[in-house]
Tab-separated table of C-alpha atoms in Angstrom:
chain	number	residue	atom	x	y	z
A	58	UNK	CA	-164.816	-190.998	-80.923
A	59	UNK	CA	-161.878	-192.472	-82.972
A	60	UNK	CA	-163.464	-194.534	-85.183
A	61	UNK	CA	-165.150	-191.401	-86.163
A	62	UNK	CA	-162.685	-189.373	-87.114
A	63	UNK	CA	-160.618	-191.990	-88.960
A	64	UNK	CA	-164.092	-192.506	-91.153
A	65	UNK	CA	-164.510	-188.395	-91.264
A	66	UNK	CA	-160.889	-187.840	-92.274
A	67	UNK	CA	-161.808	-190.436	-95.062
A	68	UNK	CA	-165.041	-188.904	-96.197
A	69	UNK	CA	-162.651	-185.268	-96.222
A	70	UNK	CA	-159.728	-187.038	-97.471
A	71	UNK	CA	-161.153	-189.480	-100.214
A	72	UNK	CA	-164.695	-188.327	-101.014
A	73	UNK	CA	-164.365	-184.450	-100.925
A	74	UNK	CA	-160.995	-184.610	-102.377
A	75	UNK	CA	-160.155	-181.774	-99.623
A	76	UNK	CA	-162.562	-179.177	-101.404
A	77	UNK	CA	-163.892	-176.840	-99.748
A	78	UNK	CA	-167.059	-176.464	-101.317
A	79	UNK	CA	-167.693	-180.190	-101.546
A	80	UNK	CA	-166.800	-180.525	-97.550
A	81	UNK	CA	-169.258	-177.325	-97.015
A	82	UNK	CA	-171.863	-179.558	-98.615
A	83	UNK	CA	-171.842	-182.596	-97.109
A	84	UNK	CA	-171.886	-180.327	-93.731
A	85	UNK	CA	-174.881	-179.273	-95.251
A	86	UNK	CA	-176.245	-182.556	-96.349
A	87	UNK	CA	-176.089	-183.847	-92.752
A	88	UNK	CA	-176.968	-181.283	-91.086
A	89	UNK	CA	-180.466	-181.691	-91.823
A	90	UNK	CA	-181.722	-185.355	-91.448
A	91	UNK	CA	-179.541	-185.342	-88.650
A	92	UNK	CA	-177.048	-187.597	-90.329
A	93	UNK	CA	-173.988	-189.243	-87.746
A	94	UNK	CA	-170.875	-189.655	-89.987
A	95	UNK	CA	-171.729	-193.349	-90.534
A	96	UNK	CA	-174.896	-192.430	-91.841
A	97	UNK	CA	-173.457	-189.333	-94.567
A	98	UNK	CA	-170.437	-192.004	-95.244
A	99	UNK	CA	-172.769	-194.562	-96.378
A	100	UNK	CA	-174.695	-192.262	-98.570
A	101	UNK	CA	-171.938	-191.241	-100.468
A	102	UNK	CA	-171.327	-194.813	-100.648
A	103	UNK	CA	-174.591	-195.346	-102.017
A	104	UNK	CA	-174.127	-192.614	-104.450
A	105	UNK	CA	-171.079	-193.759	-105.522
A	106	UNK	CA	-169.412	-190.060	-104.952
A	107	UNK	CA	-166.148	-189.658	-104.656
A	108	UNK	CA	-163.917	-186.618	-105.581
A	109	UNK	CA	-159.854	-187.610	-106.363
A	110	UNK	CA	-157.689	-185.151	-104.120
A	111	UNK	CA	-156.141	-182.431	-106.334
A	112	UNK	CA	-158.685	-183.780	-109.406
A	113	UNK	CA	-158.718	-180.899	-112.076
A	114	UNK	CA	-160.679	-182.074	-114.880
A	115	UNK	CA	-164.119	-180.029	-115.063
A	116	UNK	CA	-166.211	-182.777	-116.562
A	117	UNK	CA	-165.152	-184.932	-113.512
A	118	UNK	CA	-165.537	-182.365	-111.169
A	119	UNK	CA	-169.430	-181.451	-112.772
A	120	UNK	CA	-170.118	-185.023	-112.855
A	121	UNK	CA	-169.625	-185.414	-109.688
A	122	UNK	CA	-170.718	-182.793	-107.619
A	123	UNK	CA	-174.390	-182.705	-109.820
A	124	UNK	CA	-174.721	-185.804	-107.178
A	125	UNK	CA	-174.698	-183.449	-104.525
A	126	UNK	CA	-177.218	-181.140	-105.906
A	127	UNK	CA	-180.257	-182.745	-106.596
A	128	UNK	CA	-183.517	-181.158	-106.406
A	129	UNK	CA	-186.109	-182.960	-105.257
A	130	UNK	CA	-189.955	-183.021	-103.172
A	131	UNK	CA	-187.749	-181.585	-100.399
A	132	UNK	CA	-187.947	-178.071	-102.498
A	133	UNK	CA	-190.465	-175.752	-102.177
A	134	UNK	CA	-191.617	-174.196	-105.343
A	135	UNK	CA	-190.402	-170.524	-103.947
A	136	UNK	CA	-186.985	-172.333	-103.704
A	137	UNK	CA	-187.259	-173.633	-107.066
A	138	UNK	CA	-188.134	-170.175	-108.548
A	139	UNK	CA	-184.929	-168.452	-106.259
A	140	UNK	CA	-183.018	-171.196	-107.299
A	141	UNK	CA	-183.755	-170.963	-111.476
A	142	UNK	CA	-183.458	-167.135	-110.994
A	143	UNK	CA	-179.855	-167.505	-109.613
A	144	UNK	CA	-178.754	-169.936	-112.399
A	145	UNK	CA	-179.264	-167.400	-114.612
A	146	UNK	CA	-177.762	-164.337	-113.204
A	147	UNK	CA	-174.354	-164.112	-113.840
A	148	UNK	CA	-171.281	-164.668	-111.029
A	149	UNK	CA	-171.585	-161.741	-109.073
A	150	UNK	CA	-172.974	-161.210	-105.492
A	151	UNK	CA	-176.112	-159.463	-105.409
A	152	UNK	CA	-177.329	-157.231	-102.333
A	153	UNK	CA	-180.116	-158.711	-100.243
A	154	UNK	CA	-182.676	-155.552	-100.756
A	155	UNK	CA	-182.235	-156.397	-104.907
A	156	UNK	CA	-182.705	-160.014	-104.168
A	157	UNK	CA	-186.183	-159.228	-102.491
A	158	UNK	CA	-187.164	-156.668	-104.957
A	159	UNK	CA	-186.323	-159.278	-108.276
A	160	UNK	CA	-187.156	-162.488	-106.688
A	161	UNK	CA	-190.520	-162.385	-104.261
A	162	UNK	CA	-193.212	-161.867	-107.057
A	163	UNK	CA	-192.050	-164.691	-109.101
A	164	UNK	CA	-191.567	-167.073	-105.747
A	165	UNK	CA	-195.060	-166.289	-104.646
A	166	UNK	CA	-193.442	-165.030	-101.076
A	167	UNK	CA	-193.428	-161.468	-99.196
A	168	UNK	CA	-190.132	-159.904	-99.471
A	169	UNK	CA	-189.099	-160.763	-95.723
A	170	UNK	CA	-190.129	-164.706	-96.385
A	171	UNK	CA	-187.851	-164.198	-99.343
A	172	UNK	CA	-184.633	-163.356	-97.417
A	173	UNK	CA	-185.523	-166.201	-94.699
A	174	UNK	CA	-185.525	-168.687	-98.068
A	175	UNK	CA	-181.915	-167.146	-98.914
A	176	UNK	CA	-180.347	-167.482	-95.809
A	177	UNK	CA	-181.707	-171.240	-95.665
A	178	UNK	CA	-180.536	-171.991	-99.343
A	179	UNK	CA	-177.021	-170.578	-98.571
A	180	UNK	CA	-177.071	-172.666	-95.416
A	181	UNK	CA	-177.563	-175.929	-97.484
A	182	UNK	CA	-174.884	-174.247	-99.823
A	183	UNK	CA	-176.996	-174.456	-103.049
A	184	UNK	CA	-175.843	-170.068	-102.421
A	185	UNK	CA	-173.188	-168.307	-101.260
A	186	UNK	CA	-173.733	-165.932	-98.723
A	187	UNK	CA	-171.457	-163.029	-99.240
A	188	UNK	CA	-170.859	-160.371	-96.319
A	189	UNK	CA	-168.860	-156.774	-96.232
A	190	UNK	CA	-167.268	-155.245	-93.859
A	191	UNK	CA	-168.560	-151.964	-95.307
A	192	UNK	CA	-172.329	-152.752	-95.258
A	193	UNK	CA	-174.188	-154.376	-93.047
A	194	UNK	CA	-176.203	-155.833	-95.822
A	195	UNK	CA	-175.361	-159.468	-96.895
A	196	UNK	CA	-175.383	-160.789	-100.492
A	197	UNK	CA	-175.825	-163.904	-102.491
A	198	UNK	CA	-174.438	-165.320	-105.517
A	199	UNK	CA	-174.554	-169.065	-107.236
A	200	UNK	CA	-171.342	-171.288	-107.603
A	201	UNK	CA	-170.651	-172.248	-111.769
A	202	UNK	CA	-170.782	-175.858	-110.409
A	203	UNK	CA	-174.006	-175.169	-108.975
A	204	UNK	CA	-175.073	-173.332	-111.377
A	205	UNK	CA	-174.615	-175.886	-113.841
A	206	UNK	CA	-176.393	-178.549	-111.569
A	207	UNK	CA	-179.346	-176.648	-111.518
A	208	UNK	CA	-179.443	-175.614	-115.028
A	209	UNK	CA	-179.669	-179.702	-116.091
A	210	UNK	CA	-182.514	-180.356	-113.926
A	211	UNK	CA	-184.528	-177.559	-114.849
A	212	UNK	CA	-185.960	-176.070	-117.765
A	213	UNK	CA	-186.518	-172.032	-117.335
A	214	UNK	CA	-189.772	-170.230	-118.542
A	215	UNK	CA	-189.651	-166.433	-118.877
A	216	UNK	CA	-193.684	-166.759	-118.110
A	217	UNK	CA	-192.213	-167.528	-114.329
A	218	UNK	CA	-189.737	-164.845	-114.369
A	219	UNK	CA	-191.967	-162.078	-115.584
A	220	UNK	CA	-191.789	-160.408	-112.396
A	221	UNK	CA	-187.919	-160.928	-111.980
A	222	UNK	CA	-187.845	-159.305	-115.838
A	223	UNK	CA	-189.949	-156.452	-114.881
A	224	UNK	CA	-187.662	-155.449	-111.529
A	225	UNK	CA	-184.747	-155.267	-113.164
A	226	UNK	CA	-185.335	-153.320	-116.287
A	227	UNK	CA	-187.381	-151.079	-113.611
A	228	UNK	CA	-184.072	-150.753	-111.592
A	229	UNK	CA	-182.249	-150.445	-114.478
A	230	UNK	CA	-184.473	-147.431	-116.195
A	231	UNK	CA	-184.448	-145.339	-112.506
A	232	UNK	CA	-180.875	-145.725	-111.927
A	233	UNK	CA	-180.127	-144.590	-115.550
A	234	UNK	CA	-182.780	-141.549	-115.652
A	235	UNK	CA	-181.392	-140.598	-112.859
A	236	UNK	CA	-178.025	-140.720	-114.019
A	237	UNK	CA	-176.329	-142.799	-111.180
A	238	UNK	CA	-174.350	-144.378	-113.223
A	239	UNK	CA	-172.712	-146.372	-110.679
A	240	UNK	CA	-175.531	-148.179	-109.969
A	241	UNK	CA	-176.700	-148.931	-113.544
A	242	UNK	CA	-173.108	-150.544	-114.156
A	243	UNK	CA	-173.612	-152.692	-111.304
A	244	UNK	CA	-177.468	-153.968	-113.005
A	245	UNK	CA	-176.418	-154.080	-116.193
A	246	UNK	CA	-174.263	-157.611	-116.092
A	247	UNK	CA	-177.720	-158.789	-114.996
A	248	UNK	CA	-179.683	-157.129	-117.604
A	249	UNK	CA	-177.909	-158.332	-120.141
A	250	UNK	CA	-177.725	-161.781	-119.084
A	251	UNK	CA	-181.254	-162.127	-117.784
A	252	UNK	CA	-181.733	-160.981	-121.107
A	253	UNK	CA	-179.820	-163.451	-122.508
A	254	UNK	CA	-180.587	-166.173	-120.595
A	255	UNK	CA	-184.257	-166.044	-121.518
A	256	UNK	CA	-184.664	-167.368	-125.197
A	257	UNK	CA	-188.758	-165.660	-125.538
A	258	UNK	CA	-189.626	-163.015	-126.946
A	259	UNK	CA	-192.046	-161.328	-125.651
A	260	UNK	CA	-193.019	-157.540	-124.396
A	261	UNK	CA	-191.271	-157.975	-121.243
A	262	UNK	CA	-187.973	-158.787	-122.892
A	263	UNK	CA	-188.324	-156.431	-125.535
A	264	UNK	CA	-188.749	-153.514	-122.812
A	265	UNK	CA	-185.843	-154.807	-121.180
A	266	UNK	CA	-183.823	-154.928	-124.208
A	267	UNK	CA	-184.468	-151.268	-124.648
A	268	UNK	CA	-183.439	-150.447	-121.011
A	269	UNK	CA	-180.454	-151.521	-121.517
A	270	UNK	CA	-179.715	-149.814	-124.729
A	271	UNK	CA	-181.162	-146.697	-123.309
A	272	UNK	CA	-178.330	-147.541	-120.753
A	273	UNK	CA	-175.297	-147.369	-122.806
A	274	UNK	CA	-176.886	-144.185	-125.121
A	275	UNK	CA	-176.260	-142.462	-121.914
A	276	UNK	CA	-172.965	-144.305	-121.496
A	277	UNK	CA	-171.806	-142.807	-124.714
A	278	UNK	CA	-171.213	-146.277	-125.815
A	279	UNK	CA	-173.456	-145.893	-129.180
A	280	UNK	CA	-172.038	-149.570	-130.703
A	281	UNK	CA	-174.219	-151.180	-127.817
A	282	UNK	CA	-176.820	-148.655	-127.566
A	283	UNK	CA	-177.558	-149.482	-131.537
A	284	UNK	CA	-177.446	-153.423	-130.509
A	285	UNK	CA	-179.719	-153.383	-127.864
């Protein structure tokens, strides 16, 4: 009715700051519990959230939207381990077959259960769902914002990412024995920063490590190669 759209122009108007990703989450946010607009207005309330229209500072912006993204009981620990996995992979899509390759050991899920926990995660916008016109195949990526949020709330263990470790310095060593170079390049951002991203050292990382120098021995590029 009117009332409700006055209070829903508001909530877009004064509370998302007319962002899209912020308005994409509180979609989210009610979708769930079945929240009416009264009810989603008064949480925010509650929370204190509000997002200035046009508001550029970062810190403000972080500070803000972590109030969005809060994990809680409601997670499932197969989320959790999807959700710690993404926070470290750097801010490019990745296909849906490479999601359930990397990502079901560590979750504790089959590979089909996996993509069912993707889809439901990128529904609640904690990922972006990202889908081509030249595959049929969707992929997923984190927001920085996100990312962030997640990365304050949770502390990550390479002893719950072995498997996640493992599948991508094996995807990593087939694509670059085989020389399909194409596909290496498009691995090797998350090598690196899986890599990276994992302060242990252990065999796992170590074998990595050497994947990805083997990588850019065959990519001529010897200053890496001797680094990694």
């Amino acid at each position: 009715d009117e009332e409700e759209r006055k209070l829903l122009t508001k909530i877009i108007e004064e509370k998302a700051g007319r962002n899209t990703l912020i308005v994409n989450r509180l979609g989210g946010m009610a979708k769930d519990p079945g929240w009416s607009i009264k009810e989603l207005f008064d949480h925010l309330e509650t929370q204190q959230f509000s997002i200035p229209k046009g508001a550029a500072d970062d810190e403000t912006l972080q500070q803000e939207i972590k109030k969005l993204y809060i994990l809680d009981k409601d997670f499932t620990p197969a989320e959790i381990s999807i959700l710690e996995a993404f926070s470290i992979f750097p801010a490019i899509p990745l296909a849906l077959d490479l999601c359930k390759e990397w990502l079901s050991e560590d979750a504790g899920v089959e590979p089909e259960e996996c993509a069912r926990k993707l889809a439901g995660l990128a529904q609640k916008t904690w990922l972006i769902r990202h889908d081509s016109e030249e595959s049929n195949i969707p992929m997923y990526s984190m927001h920085q914002v996100v990312r962030e949020a997640v990365k304050e709330q949770l502390e990550i263990e390479g002893a719950t990412h072995i498997g996640l470790i493992d599948a991508c310095t094996e995807a990593l060593n087939q694509s670059t024995n085989n020389y399909v170079f194409a596909v290496a390049a498009q691995i090797i951002p998350f090598a690196t920063t899986i890599f990276e991203e994992i302060h242990e050292e252990n065999a796992h990382n170590a074998v990595l490590s050497d994947a990805i120098g083997k990588y850019y021995k065959e990519a001529a590029i010897h200053s890496l190669a001797l680094q990694w």
